[in-house]
mmCIF file of N, CA and C in Angstrom:
data_model
loop_
_atom_site.group_PDB
_atom_site.id
_atom_site.type_symbol
_atom_site.label_atom_id
_atom_site.label_comp_id
_atom_site.label_asym_id
_atom_site.label_seq_id
_atom_site.Cartn_x
_atom_site.Cartn_y
_atom_site.Cartn_z
ATOM 1 N N UNK A 826 0.864 -1.217 0.051
ATOM 2 C CA UNK A 826 -0.011 -0.005 -0.027
ATOM 3 C C UNK A 826 0.880 1.240 0.000
ATOM 4 N N UNK A 827 0.356 2.312 -0.510
ATOM 5 C CA UNK A 827 1.093 3.550 -0.573
ATOM 6 C C UNK A 827 0.407 4.484 0.367
ATOM 7 N N UNK A 828 1.167 5.503 0.660
ATOM 8 C CA UNK A 828 0.673 6.548 1.581
ATOM 9 C C UNK A 828 -0.519 7.244 0.951
ATOM 10 N N UNK A 829 -0.756 7.159 -0.350
ATOM 11 C CA UNK A 829 -1.967 7.845 -1.000
ATOM 12 C C UNK A 829 -3.283 7.159 -0.521
ATOM 13 N N UNK A 830 -3.261 5.909 -0.096
ATOM 14 C CA UNK A 830 -4.493 5.195 0.312
ATOM 15 C C UNK A 830 -4.600 5.406 1.808
ATOM 16 N N UNK A 831 -5.374 6.263 2.222
ATOM 17 C CA UNK A 831 -5.419 6.622 3.659
ATOM 18 C C UNK A 831 -6.950 6.622 4.055
ATOM 19 N N UNK A 832 -7.052 6.304 5.357
ATOM 20 C CA UNK A 832 -8.476 6.397 5.906
ATOM 21 C C UNK A 832 -8.674 7.871 6.324
ATOM 22 N N UNK A 833 -9.874 8.165 6.801
ATOM 23 C CA UNK A 833 -10.275 9.469 7.174
ATOM 24 C C UNK A 833 -9.369 9.924 8.298
ATOM 25 N N UNK A 834 -8.908 9.072 9.123
ATOM 26 C CA UNK A 834 -8.161 9.430 10.364
ATOM 27 C C UNK A 834 -6.703 9.696 9.916
ATOM 28 N N UNK A 835 -6.371 9.478 8.641
ATOM 29 C CA UNK A 835 -5.002 9.866 8.156
ATOM 30 C C UNK A 835 -4.068 8.592 8.210
ATOM 31 N N UNK A 836 -4.523 7.471 8.679
ATOM 32 C CA UNK A 836 -3.690 6.254 8.777
ATOM 33 C C UNK A 836 -4.169 5.312 7.764
ATOM 34 N N UNK A 837 -3.359 4.670 7.081
ATOM 35 C CA UNK A 837 -3.805 3.669 6.102
ATOM 36 C C UNK A 837 -3.738 2.275 6.695
ATOM 37 N N UNK A 838 -4.689 1.464 6.441
ATOM 38 C CA UNK A 838 -4.777 0.152 6.960
ATOM 39 C C UNK A 838 -5.089 -0.773 5.854
ATOM 40 N N UNK A 839 -4.791 -2.093 5.922
ATOM 41 C CA UNK A 839 -5.096 -2.986 4.851
ATOM 42 C C UNK A 839 -6.619 -3.035 4.593
ATOM 43 N N UNK A 840 -7.447 -2.761 5.626
ATOM 44 C CA UNK A 840 -8.945 -2.945 5.493
ATOM 45 C C UNK A 840 -9.544 -1.723 4.821
ATOM 46 N N UNK A 841 -8.776 -0.646 4.644
ATOM 47 C CA UNK A 841 -9.242 0.493 3.938
ATOM 48 C C UNK A 841 -8.591 0.608 2.641
ATOM 49 N N UNK A 842 -8.193 -0.433 2.021
ATOM 50 C CA UNK A 842 -7.447 -0.466 0.786
ATOM 51 C C UNK A 842 -8.275 0.350 -0.253
ATOM 52 N N UNK A 843 -9.557 0.365 -0.353
ATOM 53 C CA UNK A 843 -10.293 1.223 -1.224
ATOM 54 C C UNK A 843 -11.188 2.123 -0.439
ATOM 55 N N UNK A 844 -10.585 3.177 0.141
ATOM 56 C CA UNK A 844 -11.361 4.144 1.002
ATOM 57 C C UNK A 844 -12.496 4.701 0.166
ATOM 58 N N UNK A 845 -12.374 4.929 -1.103
ATOM 59 C CA UNK A 845 -13.536 5.460 -1.914
ATOM 60 C C UNK A 845 -14.728 4.554 -1.831
ATOM 61 N N UNK A 846 -14.559 3.251 -1.936
ATOM 62 C CA UNK A 846 -15.732 2.299 -1.851
ATOM 63 C C UNK A 846 -16.216 2.205 -0.416
ATOM 64 N N UNK A 847 -15.312 2.288 0.608
ATOM 65 C CA UNK A 847 -15.780 2.267 1.968
ATOM 66 C C UNK A 847 -16.641 3.468 2.248
ATOM 67 N N UNK A 848 -16.183 4.668 1.744
ATOM 68 C CA UNK A 848 -16.864 5.810 2.065
ATOM 69 C C UNK A 848 -18.277 5.852 1.328
ATOM 70 N N UNK A 849 -18.225 5.310 0.123
ATOM 71 C CA UNK A 849 -19.573 5.162 -0.614
ATOM 72 C C UNK A 849 -20.546 4.356 0.058
ATOM 73 N N UNK A 850 -20.078 3.195 0.592
ATOM 74 C CA UNK A 850 -20.958 2.286 1.238
ATOM 75 C C UNK A 850 -21.478 2.828 2.635
ATOM 76 N N UNK A 851 -20.645 3.734 3.290
ATOM 77 C CA UNK A 851 -21.133 4.317 4.486
ATOM 78 C C UNK A 851 -22.185 5.425 4.158
ATOM 79 N N UNK A 852 -21.992 6.071 3.031
ATOM 80 C CA UNK A 852 -23.005 7.073 2.584
ATOM 81 C C UNK A 852 -24.298 6.392 2.140
ATOM 82 N N UNK A 853 -24.181 5.439 1.254
ATOM 83 C CA UNK A 853 -25.319 4.768 0.688
ATOM 84 C C UNK A 853 -26.228 4.121 1.730
ATOM 85 N N UNK A 854 -25.537 3.314 2.610
ATOM 86 C CA UNK A 854 -26.281 2.371 3.471
ATOM 87 C C UNK A 854 -26.269 2.706 4.915
ATOM 88 N N UNK A 855 -25.585 3.883 5.320
ATOM 89 C CA UNK A 855 -25.472 4.231 6.653
ATOM 90 C C UNK A 855 -24.572 3.226 7.524
ATOM 91 N N UNK A 856 -23.646 2.659 6.971
ATOM 92 C CA UNK A 856 -22.698 1.727 7.642
ATOM 93 C C UNK A 856 -21.715 2.501 8.455
ATOM 94 N N UNK A 857 -21.266 1.904 9.516
ATOM 95 C CA UNK A 857 -20.163 2.414 10.306
ATOM 96 C C UNK A 857 -19.011 1.445 10.291
ATOM 97 N N UNK A 858 -17.792 1.995 10.199
ATOM 98 C CA UNK A 858 -16.582 1.029 10.151
ATOM 99 C C UNK A 858 -16.558 0.163 8.843
ATOM 100 N N UNK A 859 -16.879 0.746 7.776
ATOM 101 C CA UNK A 859 -16.963 -0.111 6.613
ATOM 102 C C UNK A 859 -15.505 -0.492 6.107
ATOM 103 N N UNK A 860 -15.366 -1.745 5.753
ATOM 104 C CA UNK A 860 -14.094 -2.321 5.260
ATOM 105 C C UNK A 860 -14.301 -2.908 3.892
ATOM 106 N N UNK A 861 -13.178 -2.948 3.106
ATOM 107 C CA UNK A 861 -13.215 -3.458 1.767
ATOM 108 C C UNK A 861 -12.413 -4.820 1.811
ATOM 109 N N UNK A 862 -12.867 -5.827 1.191
ATOM 110 C CA UNK A 862 -12.173 -7.109 1.033
ATOM 111 C C UNK A 862 -12.241 -7.612 -0.366
ATOM 112 N N UNK A 863 -11.178 -8.110 -0.878
ATOM 113 C CA UNK A 863 -11.143 -8.703 -2.203
ATOM 114 C C UNK A 863 -10.811 -10.192 -2.063
ATOM 115 N N UNK A 864 -11.738 -11.072 -2.709
ATOM 116 C CA UNK A 864 -11.580 -12.414 -2.609
ATOM 117 C C UNK A 864 -11.603 -12.996 -4.055
ATOM 118 N N UNK A 865 -11.290 -14.216 -4.242
ATOM 119 C CA UNK A 865 -11.410 -14.851 -5.609
ATOM 120 C C UNK A 865 -12.769 -14.660 -6.227
ATOM 121 N N UNK A 866 -13.783 -14.781 -5.395
ATOM 122 C CA UNK A 866 -15.164 -14.669 -5.824
ATOM 123 C C UNK A 866 -15.597 -13.273 -6.194
ATOM 124 N N UNK A 867 -14.875 -12.201 -5.742
ATOM 125 C CA UNK A 867 -15.249 -10.872 -6.055
ATOM 126 C C UNK A 867 -14.774 -9.870 -4.989
ATOM 127 N N UNK A 868 -15.302 -8.627 -5.050
ATOM 128 C CA UNK A 868 -14.904 -7.598 -4.150
ATOM 129 C C UNK A 868 -16.125 -7.337 -3.279
ATOM 130 N N UNK A 869 -15.846 -7.004 -2.028
ATOM 131 C CA UNK A 869 -17.013 -6.812 -1.071
ATOM 132 C C UNK A 869 -16.612 -5.758 -0.040
ATOM 133 N N UNK A 870 -17.796 -5.098 0.387
ATOM 134 C CA UNK A 870 -17.540 -4.080 1.508
ATOM 135 C C UNK A 870 -18.538 -4.481 2.592
ATOM 136 N N UNK A 871 -18.035 -4.492 3.789
ATOM 137 C CA UNK A 871 -18.788 -4.921 5.006
ATOM 138 C C UNK A 871 -18.746 -3.830 6.011
ATOM 139 N N UNK A 872 -19.810 -3.741 6.853
ATOM 140 C CA UNK A 872 -19.887 -2.744 7.863
ATOM 141 C C UNK A 872 -21.095 -3.021 8.773
ATOM 142 N N UNK A 873 -21.237 -2.237 9.780
ATOM 143 C CA UNK A 873 -22.271 -2.391 10.739
ATOM 144 C C UNK A 873 -23.304 -1.217 10.623
ATOM 145 N N UNK A 874 -24.546 -1.612 10.810
ATOM 146 C CA UNK A 874 -25.649 -0.654 10.905
ATOM 147 C C UNK A 874 -26.633 -1.066 11.982
ATOM 148 N N UNK A 875 -26.784 -0.296 12.964
ATOM 149 C CA UNK A 875 -27.646 -0.576 14.045
ATOM 150 C C UNK A 875 -27.284 -1.936 14.734
ATOM 151 N N UNK A 876 -26.027 -2.211 14.890
ATOM 152 C CA UNK A 876 -25.599 -3.385 15.546
ATOM 153 C C UNK A 876 -25.767 -4.695 14.588
ATOM 154 N N UNK A 877 -26.111 -4.482 13.400
ATOM 155 C CA UNK A 877 -26.232 -5.675 12.543
ATOM 156 C C UNK A 877 -25.143 -5.568 11.460
ATOM 157 N N UNK A 878 -24.421 -6.696 11.260
ATOM 158 C CA UNK A 878 -23.260 -6.735 10.335
ATOM 159 C C UNK A 878 -23.764 -7.039 8.927
ATOM 160 N N UNK A 879 -23.466 -6.150 7.953
ATOM 161 C CA UNK A 879 -23.991 -6.325 6.624
ATOM 162 C C UNK A 879 -22.792 -6.457 5.600
ATOM 163 N N UNK A 880 -23.048 -7.209 4.560
ATOM 164 C CA UNK A 880 -22.028 -7.370 3.524
ATOM 165 C C UNK A 880 -22.750 -7.083 2.184
ATOM 166 N N UNK A 881 -21.950 -6.232 1.334
ATOM 167 C CA UNK A 881 -22.400 -5.837 0.097
ATOM 168 C C UNK A 881 -21.365 -6.198 -0.925
ATOM 169 N N UNK A 882 -21.840 -6.484 -2.140
ATOM 170 C CA UNK A 882 -20.909 -6.591 -3.361
ATOM 171 C C UNK A 882 -20.456 -5.144 -3.644
ATOM 172 N N UNK A 883 -19.193 -5.000 -3.821
ATOM 173 C CA UNK A 883 -18.524 -3.698 -4.083
ATOM 174 C C UNK A 883 -18.814 -3.204 -5.498
ATOM 175 N N UNK A 884 -19.212 -4.141 -6.364
ATOM 176 C CA UNK A 884 -19.478 -3.751 -7.783
ATOM 177 C C UNK A 884 -20.849 -3.274 -8.036
ATOM 178 N N UNK A 885 -21.875 -4.084 -7.595
ATOM 179 C CA UNK A 885 -23.266 -3.850 -7.756
ATOM 180 C C UNK A 885 -24.032 -3.302 -6.598
ATOM 181 N N UNK A 886 -23.387 -3.249 -5.493
ATOM 182 C CA UNK A 886 -24.069 -2.815 -4.182
ATOM 183 C C UNK A 886 -25.251 -3.753 -3.791
ATOM 184 N N UNK A 887 -25.146 -4.997 -4.144
ATOM 185 C CA UNK A 887 -26.213 -6.049 -3.696
ATOM 186 C C UNK A 887 -25.913 -6.416 -2.397
ATOM 187 N N UNK A 888 -26.921 -6.539 -1.558
ATOM 188 C CA UNK A 888 -26.850 -7.104 -0.207
ATOM 189 C C UNK A 888 -26.550 -8.595 -0.289
ATOM 190 N N UNK A 889 -25.498 -9.089 0.321
ATOM 191 C CA UNK A 889 -25.221 -10.625 0.383
ATOM 192 C C UNK A 889 -25.699 -11.044 1.681
ATOM 193 N N UNK A 890 -26.579 -12.067 1.662
ATOM 194 C CA UNK A 890 -27.193 -12.573 2.838
ATOM 195 C C UNK A 890 -26.783 -14.015 3.008
ATOM 196 N N UNK A 891 -26.606 -14.535 4.282
ATOM 197 C CA UNK A 891 -26.209 -15.966 4.443
ATOM 198 C C UNK A 891 -27.282 -16.913 3.942
ATOM 199 N N UNK A 892 -26.829 -18.078 3.490
ATOM 200 C CA UNK A 892 -27.733 -19.018 3.075
ATOM 201 C C UNK A 892 -28.545 -19.634 4.275
ATOM 202 N N UNK A 893 -29.833 -19.833 4.084
ATOM 203 C CA UNK A 893 -30.664 -20.414 5.269
ATOM 204 C C UNK A 893 -30.331 -21.880 5.442
ATOM 205 N N UNK A 894 -29.790 -22.573 4.471
ATOM 206 C CA UNK A 894 -29.409 -23.949 4.563
ATOM 207 C C UNK A 894 -27.941 -24.132 4.376
ATOM 208 N N UNK A 895 -27.294 -24.977 5.104
ATOM 209 C CA UNK A 895 -25.880 -25.266 4.814
ATOM 210 C C UNK A 895 -25.674 -25.865 3.419
ATOM 211 N N UNK A 896 -24.702 -25.394 2.672
ATOM 212 C CA UNK A 896 -24.536 -25.920 1.311
ATOM 213 C C UNK A 896 -23.032 -26.313 1.090
ATOM 214 N N UNK A 897 -22.683 -27.084 0.148
ATOM 215 C CA UNK A 897 -21.301 -27.400 -0.209
ATOM 216 C C UNK A 897 -20.491 -28.020 0.972
ATOM 217 N N UNK A 898 -19.241 -27.560 1.029
ATOM 218 C CA UNK A 898 -18.320 -28.025 2.060
ATOM 219 C C UNK A 898 -18.901 -27.778 3.476
ATOM 220 N N UNK A 899 -19.536 -26.610 3.656
ATOM 221 C CA UNK A 899 -20.007 -26.191 4.911
ATOM 222 C C UNK A 899 -21.052 -27.221 5.451
ATOM 223 N N UNK A 900 -21.898 -27.769 4.501
ATOM 224 C CA UNK A 900 -22.926 -28.707 4.854
ATOM 225 C C UNK A 900 -22.276 -29.980 5.392
ATOM 226 N N UNK A 901 -21.194 -30.361 4.737
ATOM 227 C CA UNK A 901 -20.483 -31.563 5.181
ATOM 228 C C UNK A 901 -19.819 -31.359 6.534
ATOM 229 N N UNK A 902 -19.415 -30.116 6.796
ATOM 230 C CA UNK A 902 -18.710 -29.791 8.082
ATOM 231 C C UNK A 902 -19.732 -29.492 9.181
ATOM 232 N N UNK A 903 -21.039 -29.343 8.851
ATOM 233 C CA UNK A 903 -22.033 -29.070 9.823
ATOM 234 C C UNK A 903 -22.063 -27.675 10.229
ATOM 235 N N UNK A 904 -21.580 -26.707 9.394
ATOM 236 C CA UNK A 904 -21.593 -25.297 9.726
ATOM 237 C C UNK A 904 -22.463 -24.551 8.774
ATOM 238 N N UNK A 905 -23.085 -23.468 9.143
ATOM 239 C CA UNK A 905 -23.795 -22.626 8.248
ATOM 240 C C UNK A 905 -22.863 -21.714 7.625
ATOM 241 N N UNK A 906 -23.247 -21.170 6.403
ATOM 242 C CA UNK A 906 -22.411 -20.150 5.734
ATOM 243 C C UNK A 906 -22.374 -18.912 6.547
#
């Protein structure tokens, strides 16, 4: 990371790699403490609103919700997504 990528507090952290997307998510959805994460499956922004943790796709701003039923490897392990 470079010094150009900084949080509002003036410190850059790995979780604010894309402060522009974090700030956009905070404005759009009223999130606090928004963080950006990139995975093989895509790019995501997560944050809290009224004590509820929410996850959004950083490209389409679609809310990502947990599966009601365990699927795939998680079902075999007995854990929910």
